[in-house]
Tab-separated table of C-alpha atoms in Angstrom:
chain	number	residue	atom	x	y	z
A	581	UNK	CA	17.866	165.817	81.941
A	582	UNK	CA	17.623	169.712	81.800
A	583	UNK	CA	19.610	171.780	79.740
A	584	UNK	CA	20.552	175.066	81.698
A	585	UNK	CA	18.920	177.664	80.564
A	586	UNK	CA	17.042	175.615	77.685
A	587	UNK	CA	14.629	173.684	79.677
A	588	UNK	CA	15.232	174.319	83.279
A	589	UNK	CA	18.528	175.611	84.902
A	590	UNK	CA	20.684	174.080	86.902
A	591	UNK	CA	21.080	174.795	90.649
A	592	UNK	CA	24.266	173.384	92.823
A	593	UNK	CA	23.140	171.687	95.557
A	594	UNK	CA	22.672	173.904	99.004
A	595	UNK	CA	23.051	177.689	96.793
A	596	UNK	CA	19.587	178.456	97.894
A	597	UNK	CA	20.197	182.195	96.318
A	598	UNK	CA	20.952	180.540	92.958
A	599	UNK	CA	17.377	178.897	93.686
A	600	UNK	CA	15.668	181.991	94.490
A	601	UNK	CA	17.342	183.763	91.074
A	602	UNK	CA	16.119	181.248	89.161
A	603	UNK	CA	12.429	180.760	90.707
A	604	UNK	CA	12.380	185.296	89.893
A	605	UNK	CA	13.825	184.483	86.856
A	606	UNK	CA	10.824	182.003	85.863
A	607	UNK	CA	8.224	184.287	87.828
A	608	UNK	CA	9.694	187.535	85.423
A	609	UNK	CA	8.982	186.326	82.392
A	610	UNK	CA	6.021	184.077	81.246
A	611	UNK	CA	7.310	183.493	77.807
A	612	UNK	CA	10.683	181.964	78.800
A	613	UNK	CA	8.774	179.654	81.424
A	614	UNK	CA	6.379	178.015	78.571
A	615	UNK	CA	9.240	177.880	76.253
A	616	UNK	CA	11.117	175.646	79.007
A	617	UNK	CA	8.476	174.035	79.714
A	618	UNK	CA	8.039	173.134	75.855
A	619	UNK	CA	11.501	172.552	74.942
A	620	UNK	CA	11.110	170.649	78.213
A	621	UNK	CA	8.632	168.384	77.213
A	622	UNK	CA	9.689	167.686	73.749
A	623	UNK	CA	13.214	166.325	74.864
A	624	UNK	CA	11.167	164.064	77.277
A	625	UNK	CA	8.989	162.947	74.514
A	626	UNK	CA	12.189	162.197	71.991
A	627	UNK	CA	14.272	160.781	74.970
A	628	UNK	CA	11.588	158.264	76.022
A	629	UNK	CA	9.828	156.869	73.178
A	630	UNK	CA	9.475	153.688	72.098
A	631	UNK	CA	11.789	154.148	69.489
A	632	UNK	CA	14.706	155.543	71.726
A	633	UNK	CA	14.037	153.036	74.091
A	634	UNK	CA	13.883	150.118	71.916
A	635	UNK	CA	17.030	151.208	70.416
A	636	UNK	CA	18.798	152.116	74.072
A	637	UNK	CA	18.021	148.329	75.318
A	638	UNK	CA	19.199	146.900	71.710
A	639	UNK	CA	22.520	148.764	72.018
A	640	UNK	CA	22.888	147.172	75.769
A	641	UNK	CA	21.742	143.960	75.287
A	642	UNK	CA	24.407	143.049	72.261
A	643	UNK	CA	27.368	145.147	74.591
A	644	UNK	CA	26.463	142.435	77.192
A	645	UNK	CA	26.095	139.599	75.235
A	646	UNK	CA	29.669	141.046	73.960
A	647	UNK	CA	31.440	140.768	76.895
């Protein structure tokens, strides 16, 4: 998911001048773009390992076999 401001930003749906702030905002400044972009990519790599995973699907199988 992205974390406004963080590792993307958030844009309500149809505010196209939000979308063009944000795209000048990226364009502007290199150094906030890669950080995104890192910050970015690490959440995506803790969020989706094997680990995580593993542990997300442990968690719901023993709620289901709960009910």
């Amino acid at each position: 998911h992205v974390v406004d401001g963080k590792s993307g930003y958030v844009i309500p749906p149809h505010d196209e001048q939000a979308l063009v702030d944000a795209v000048l905002k990226l364009t502007e400044s290199r150094e906030k773009s890669m950080l995104m972009g890192d910050y970015g990519k690490e959440n995506a790599r803790k969020a989706l390992s094997i680990e995580t995973m593993c542990h997300s699907f442990t968690q719901l199988y023993k709620r289901i076999l709960a009910e």
